[in-house]
Short mmCIF file of C-alpha atoms and ligand atoms in Angstrom, two decimals:
data_model
loop_
_atom_site.label_atom_id
_atom_site.label_comp_id
_atom_site.label_asym_id
_atom_site.label_seq_id
_atom_site.Cartn_x
_atom_site.Cartn_y
_atom_site.Cartn_z
CA MET I 98 106.27 104.86 111.18
CA SER I 99 105.60 108.19 114.43
CA PRO I 100 109.03 109.51 115.48
CA LYS I 101 107.23 108.45 118.56
CA ALA I 102 105.85 105.75 118.06
CA TYR I 103 104.28 103.75 121.63
CA ALA I 104 102.26 101.01 121.72
CA PHE I 105 99.75 99.53 124.51
CA PHE I 106 101.35 95.85 125.60
CA LYS I 107 101.14 93.93 128.67
CA GLY I 108 99.89 97.08 130.27
CA GLU I 109 101.97 99.94 129.60
CA PHE I 110 102.75 102.33 127.13
CA VAL I 111 106.24 101.09 125.82
CA PRO I 112 108.37 101.62 122.08
CA LEU I 113 106.96 99.84 119.47
CA GLU I 114 109.57 97.46 118.86
CA GLU I 115 109.19 96.68 122.72
CA ALA I 116 106.21 95.48 122.02
CA LYS I 117 106.50 91.70 121.19
CA VAL I 118 105.57 88.43 121.53
CA SER I 119 106.87 84.86 121.04
CA ILE I 120 106.06 82.52 118.46
CA THR I 121 104.06 79.94 120.88
CA THR I 122 101.25 82.43 121.38
CA HIS I 123 97.67 81.15 121.25
CA ALA I 124 96.86 83.91 119.10
CA LEU I 125 99.08 83.57 116.19
CA HIS I 126 98.37 80.25 115.36
CA TYR I 127 94.88 80.04 115.41
CA GLY I 128 93.81 83.16 114.89
CA THR I 129 91.75 83.91 118.36
CA GLY I 130 91.60 87.05 118.87
CA SER I 131 89.13 90.20 118.23
CA PHE I 132 90.29 93.37 117.19
CA GLU I 133 89.25 97.02 115.71
CA GLY I 134 89.57 99.12 113.27
CA ILE I 135 89.46 102.83 114.20
CA ARG I 136 90.41 106.12 112.21
CA GLY I 137 91.66 109.24 113.93
CA ASN I 138 91.09 112.46 111.72
CA TRP I 139 93.15 115.03 111.75
CA ASN I 140 91.95 118.55 111.77
CA ALA I 141 94.39 121.27 110.91
CA GLU I 142 92.18 124.51 110.86
CA LYS I 143 91.57 122.99 115.01
CA GLU I 144 95.02 121.45 115.48
CA THR I 145 92.76 118.56 117.14
CA LEU I 146 92.26 114.91 115.69
CA TYR I 147 89.55 114.00 116.30
CA ILE I 148 88.43 109.90 116.64
CA PHE I 149 85.73 107.95 115.12
CA ARG I 150 82.95 106.18 117.40
CA LEU I 151 85.94 105.03 119.52
CA ARG I 152 83.30 103.78 121.95
CA GLU I 153 80.84 102.00 119.64
CA HIS I 154 84.04 100.38 118.35
CA TYR I 155 85.09 98.89 121.82
CA GLN I 156 81.36 97.80 122.53
CA ARG I 157 82.32 95.83 119.43
CA LEU I 158 85.72 94.44 120.35
CA SER I 159 83.91 93.59 124.15
CA GLN I 160 81.32 91.40 122.28
CA GLY I 161 83.90 89.69 120.10
CA CYS I 162 85.30 89.03 123.48
CA ARG I 163 83.08 87.02 125.33
CA LEU I 164 82.13 85.18 122.24
CA LEU I 165 86.44 84.29 121.98
CA MET I 166 86.27 84.09 125.88
CA LEU I 167 88.44 86.44 126.02
CA ASP I 168 89.19 87.88 129.41
CA ILE I 169 90.75 91.76 130.07
CA PRO I 170 90.80 93.55 132.57
CA TYR I 171 89.58 96.96 131.41
CA SER I 172 85.99 98.28 130.94
CA VAL I 173 85.21 99.99 127.35
CA ASP I 174 85.60 103.33 129.41
CA ASP I 175 89.30 102.32 130.30
CA LEU I 176 89.76 101.37 126.42
CA CYS I 177 88.31 104.10 125.22
CA ARG I 178 91.48 106.09 127.99
CA ILE I 179 94.17 104.32 127.29
CA THR I 180 93.36 105.02 123.74
CA VAL I 181 93.17 108.55 124.18
CA GLU I 182 96.49 108.89 126.50
CA LEU I 183 98.45 106.51 123.74
CA ILE I 184 97.21 108.52 120.90
CA GLU I 185 98.67 111.95 122.86
CA ARG I 186 101.65 110.33 123.81
CA CYS I 187 102.44 109.66 120.24
CA GLY I 188 101.74 113.03 119.36
CA TYR I 189 100.02 112.72 115.58
CA THR I 190 99.00 115.74 113.32
CA GLU I 191 98.28 113.95 110.13
CA ASP I 192 95.37 110.96 110.11
CA VAL I 193 96.08 107.62 111.77
CA TYR I 194 95.10 103.82 112.44
CA ILE I 195 94.04 103.00 115.62
CA ARG I 196 94.37 98.84 116.20
CA PRO I 197 93.10 97.38 119.53
CA LEU I 198 93.55 93.50 119.87
CA ALA I 199 92.51 91.61 122.29
CA TYR I 200 93.53 87.77 121.97
CA LYS I 201 94.57 84.44 123.42
CA SER I 202 98.12 85.27 124.99
CA ALA I 203 99.08 82.19 126.28
CA GLU I 204 101.83 80.27 125.08
CA LYS I 205 100.44 77.61 124.44
CA VAL I 206 100.07 75.22 121.08
CA ALA I 207 98.08 72.72 120.46
CA ASN I 208 95.43 73.78 122.95
CA LEU I 209 91.83 73.74 120.38
CA LYS I 210 89.73 75.27 123.42
CA LEU I 211 88.90 78.58 124.37
CA HIS I 212 88.91 77.90 128.71
CA GLU I 213 91.70 78.12 130.94
CA LEU I 214 93.86 80.26 128.71
CA GLU I 215 95.03 82.73 129.42
CA SER I 216 94.17 86.44 127.48
CA ASP I 217 95.56 90.24 127.01
CA PHE I 218 94.94 92.86 125.58
CA CYS I 219 97.28 95.32 123.32
CA LEU I 220 97.19 98.51 120.89
CA MET I 221 99.02 100.12 118.75
CA THR I 222 98.20 103.17 115.85
CA MET I 223 100.11 104.56 112.88
CA PRO I 224 99.64 107.35 110.49
CA PHE I 225 97.21 106.29 107.61
CA GLY I 226 96.42 108.19 104.77
CA ASP I 227 93.61 106.15 101.79
CA TYR I 228 93.24 102.49 102.59
CA LEU I 229 91.79 102.00 98.87
CA ASP I 230 93.64 102.95 95.85
CA THR I 231 91.26 104.62 94.39
CA ASP I 232 87.26 106.58 95.10
CA ALA I 233 85.81 104.69 91.59
CA LEU I 234 85.85 101.22 92.51
CA ARG I 235 85.47 98.29 90.36
CA CYS I 236 85.01 94.99 91.06
CA CYS I 237 84.42 91.78 90.64
CA THR I 238 82.03 89.08 93.09
CA SER I 239 84.07 86.86 94.24
CA THR I 240 84.16 82.84 94.38
CA TRP I 241 84.73 83.01 98.31
CA ARG I 242 81.29 83.20 99.94
CA ARG I 243 80.86 84.96 103.32
CA PRO I 244 80.95 82.54 106.26
CA ASP I 245 77.77 82.55 108.36
CA ASP I 246 76.58 82.33 111.72
CA ARG I 247 76.88 78.34 111.98
CA SER I 248 80.76 78.42 110.45
CA ILE I 249 82.63 80.90 112.11
CA PRO I 250 80.51 84.27 113.21
CA PRO I 251 80.50 87.34 110.35
CA GLY I 252 79.25 89.66 112.81
CA PHE I 253 82.12 90.45 115.00
CA LYS I 254 86.25 91.28 113.67
CA LEU I 255 87.73 88.11 114.96
CA THR I 256 90.75 87.88 113.57
CA GLY I 257 90.44 84.38 112.07
CA ILE I 258 87.51 85.15 109.57
CA TYR I 259 89.65 87.64 107.99
CA ILE I 260 90.98 84.59 105.82
CA ASN I 261 88.22 84.82 104.00
CA SER I 262 88.48 88.50 103.27
CA ILE I 263 92.20 88.44 102.54
CA LEU I 264 91.27 84.86 99.65
CA ALA I 265 88.50 87.43 97.98
CA LYS I 266 90.69 90.98 97.83
CA THR I 267 93.79 88.35 96.99
CA GLU I 268 91.57 86.74 94.01
CA ALA I 269 89.56 89.67 92.86
CA VAL I 270 93.34 91.92 92.81
CA LEU I 271 95.26 89.18 91.16
CA ALA I 272 92.44 89.53 88.79
CA GLY I 273 93.05 93.34 87.76
CA PHE I 274 89.95 94.81 90.43
CA ASP I 275 90.04 96.71 93.32
CA GLU I 276 87.77 94.94 95.32
CA ALA I 277 85.68 91.91 95.96
CA ILE I 278 81.70 91.74 96.47
CA LEU I 279 81.15 88.69 98.64
CA LEU I 280 77.91 86.74 98.65
CA ASN I 281 77.10 84.73 101.96
CA GLN I 282 76.20 81.06 102.23
CA GLU I 283 72.49 81.62 100.32
CA GLY I 284 73.71 83.50 97.64
CA ASN I 285 73.09 87.24 98.71
CA VAL I 286 75.20 89.68 98.60
CA ALA I 287 76.96 90.58 101.61
CA GLU I 288 79.94 92.73 101.35
CA GLY I 289 83.01 94.07 100.21
CA ALA I 290 85.96 92.16 101.55
CA GLY I 291 86.34 95.44 104.18
CA GLU I 292 83.36 96.93 104.03
CA ASN I 293 79.79 97.30 104.02
CA LEU I 294 77.49 97.41 100.96
CA PHE I 295 75.21 100.11 99.98
CA ALA I 296 73.05 100.07 96.31
CA VAL I 297 70.62 102.70 95.78
CA MET I 298 67.56 101.74 93.53
CA ASP I 299 64.06 103.69 92.60
CA GLY I 300 65.55 106.93 94.93
CA LYS I 301 65.34 104.57 97.82
CA VAL I 302 69.42 103.25 99.96
CA TYR I 303 69.43 99.38 100.42
CA THR I 304 71.96 97.24 102.25
CA PRO I 305 72.20 93.85 103.48
CA PRO I 306 70.35 93.01 106.85
CA LEU I 307 72.61 91.98 109.20
CA GLY I 308 71.38 88.59 109.01
CA ASP I 309 72.96 88.33 105.23
CA SER I 310 76.26 87.42 107.15
CA VAL I 311 77.79 90.96 107.54
CA LEU I 312 79.42 92.75 110.06
CA PRO I 313 77.69 95.47 112.41
CA GLY I 314 79.72 98.29 110.67
CA ILE I 315 80.30 101.73 112.71
CA THR I 316 80.07 103.44 109.57
CA ARG I 317 77.14 101.13 107.77
CA ASN I 318 75.06 102.51 110.89
CA THR I 319 76.58 106.38 110.33
CA ILE I 320 75.74 106.01 106.84
CA MET I 321 72.03 104.84 107.42
CA HIS I 322 71.02 107.57 110.06
CA LEU I 323 72.88 110.34 107.60
CA ALA I 324 70.62 108.93 104.40
CA LYS I 325 67.46 108.25 107.53
CA GLU I 326 67.76 111.65 109.11
CA GLU I 327 69.36 114.33 107.16
CA MET I 328 68.78 113.20 103.70
CA GLU I 329 65.24 112.03 104.23
CA LEU I 330 65.63 108.78 102.19
CA GLU I 331 64.41 105.90 102.16
CA VAL I 332 66.82 102.58 104.56
CA VAL I 333 66.24 99.66 103.67
CA GLU I 334 67.61 96.18 105.48
CA GLY I 335 66.97 93.62 102.60
CA HIS I 336 68.32 90.87 100.70
CA ILE I 337 70.08 92.29 97.61
CA SER I 338 71.13 89.97 95.20
CA ARG I 339 74.20 90.38 92.61
CA THR I 340 71.54 90.96 89.47
CA ASP I 341 70.15 94.19 91.63
CA LEU I 342 73.91 95.32 91.73
CA TYR I 343 74.09 94.98 88.59
CA THR I 344 71.02 96.73 87.91
CA ALA I 345 71.37 99.51 90.76
CA ASP I 346 71.42 103.31 90.13
CA GLU I 347 74.12 103.57 92.84
CA CYS I 348 76.52 101.07 94.62
CA PHE I 349 78.87 102.04 97.21
CA LEU I 350 81.14 100.62 99.74
CA THR I 351 81.45 101.72 103.75
CA GLY I 352 83.81 101.31 106.27
CA THR I 353 86.21 102.82 108.54
CA ALA I 354 89.21 102.39 106.38
CA ALA I 355 87.62 102.76 103.01
CA HIS I 356 85.14 105.59 104.95
CA LEU I 357 82.56 105.92 101.97
CA THR I 358 83.96 104.86 98.79
CA PRO I 359 81.63 104.43 95.28
CA VAL I 360 81.61 101.39 93.33
CA VAL I 361 81.31 102.41 89.64
CA GLU I 362 81.80 98.86 87.35
CA LEU I 363 80.85 95.07 88.62
CA ASP I 364 82.38 91.85 87.34
CA ASN I 365 82.86 94.71 84.23
CA ARG I 366 79.79 96.22 84.10
CA LYS I 367 79.02 99.65 84.85
CA ILE I 368 77.01 100.90 87.71
CA GLY I 369 74.14 103.63 86.84
CA ASP I 370 75.89 105.92 84.54
CA GLY I 371 80.05 104.70 85.68
CA LYS I 372 80.10 107.30 87.73
CA ILE I 373 79.89 108.65 91.50
CA GLY I 374 76.12 109.11 91.83
CA PRO I 375 74.67 112.01 93.48
CA ILE I 376 73.17 109.86 96.97
CA SER I 377 76.71 108.58 97.36
CA GLU I 378 78.03 111.92 96.75
CA ALA I 379 76.19 113.85 99.22
CA LEU I 380 76.48 111.21 101.72
CA ARG I 381 80.17 110.94 101.24
CA GLU I 382 80.32 114.63 101.46
CA MET I 383 78.42 114.91 104.97
CA TYR I 384 80.54 111.82 106.50
CA PHE I 385 83.93 113.55 105.99
CA GLU I 386 82.70 117.07 107.19
CA ILE I 387 81.69 115.11 110.81
CA VAL I 388 84.54 112.76 110.87
CA VAL I 389 86.93 115.68 111.02
CA GLY I 390 84.97 117.41 114.02
CA ASN I 391 83.10 119.66 111.38
CA ASN I 392 80.10 119.52 112.47
CA PRO I 393 78.51 120.19 116.01
CA LYS I 394 75.43 118.31 115.90
CA TYR I 395 77.34 115.06 115.58
CA LEU I 396 80.83 116.10 117.78
CA HIS I 397 79.53 113.20 119.71
CA TRP I 398 80.72 111.21 117.49
CA CYS I 399 84.24 112.64 117.98
CA THR I 400 86.69 111.64 120.59
CA PRO I 401 88.85 115.27 120.74
CA VAL I 402 92.71 114.36 121.06
CA VAL I 403 94.72 117.80 121.09
CA PRO I 404 98.50 116.21 120.69
CA ASN I 405 101.03 116.35 123.00
CA LEU I 406 103.74 118.34 121.26
CA VAL I 407 106.34 118.65 123.64
CA THR I 408 109.29 116.03 123.34
CA THR I 409 109.98 113.62 126.44
N1 PMP M 1133 82.89 94.30 106.85
C1 PMP M 1133 84.25 93.94 107.24
C2 PMP M 1133 84.42 92.91 106.73
C3 PMP M 1133 84.91 94.89 108.02
O1 PMP M 1133 85.92 94.59 107.92
C4 PMP M 1133 84.64 96.15 107.93
C5 PMP M 1133 85.80 97.27 108.55
N2 PMP M 1133 85.81 96.99 109.79
C6 PMP M 1133 83.46 96.65 107.68
C7 PMP M 1133 82.84 95.86 107.45
C8 PMP M 1133 83.37 98.11 108.09
O2 PMP M 1133 82.84 97.90 109.71
P1 PMP M 1133 83.22 99.10 110.13
O3 PMP M 1133 82.15 100.62 109.84
O4 PMP M 1133 82.61 99.11 111.37
O5 PMP M 1133 84.69 99.58 109.94
#
């Protein structure tokens, strides 16, 4: 925990340990929340923390709020401002994870509805290094399938849907793998438990379309842009089958927490030559320079925060 661990809770900045909810909170029982996972990347040379694509994260959170009828009194601009202020107050000089959550704060259980229940917003941050333990993932195809829009909409970060990711990840790790790859209800490849998926086949970069039950990942969008605009590669949003992955030249996962992490093995079969491939490597290098604010062309994706190191 940071020496100055604050949260934004019930409209105020408070010490993290004071940000507590009642056990009767609706969201605790029913997963009625819309959240985000955002990264702040510390650039030691510039003594600045760069928050990556902050606005886009809050736009996605707001869409989830509309779906779950979460009325919170903050605009996307307000949420960006609150986040910058919280980070400044905490005075981080290292990589951080930023976790906003809009949720049904009504202290009412036995209420299976979304309307007539109050909502609130809270925000916490924490130092955060690597999310995955390795940068050469051994994955398995999960027996769990990603839900589709007819059951729980997969295109939003709704708290309740993460039971699906957690079941898949737990199964994978307990079976000795690093991460799970989930298929959708039709049997096409969807994504990792907490990451989007890309495959390189014949020099083209493929990723499942949003209609294949994937989260519209902000890192996915970033990588698609870089592959097209910076590497002049053809990027295809198209169905991917499990067997396509077995025979792909390269495969990697993308996500705010996971960054760009190569998958070198799936279901005990090597992908390509079992090492990070050249396209994955080039994209990864470019991405890491951008997220720490070192590429002037993409500074518009980075919100700089200079830590307030004056102790109060
Ligand atoms: N899919 C799922 C299920 C996720 O939880 C995440 C992480 N937010 C992603 C994909 C990647 O999304 P992003 O790049 O926006 O972090």
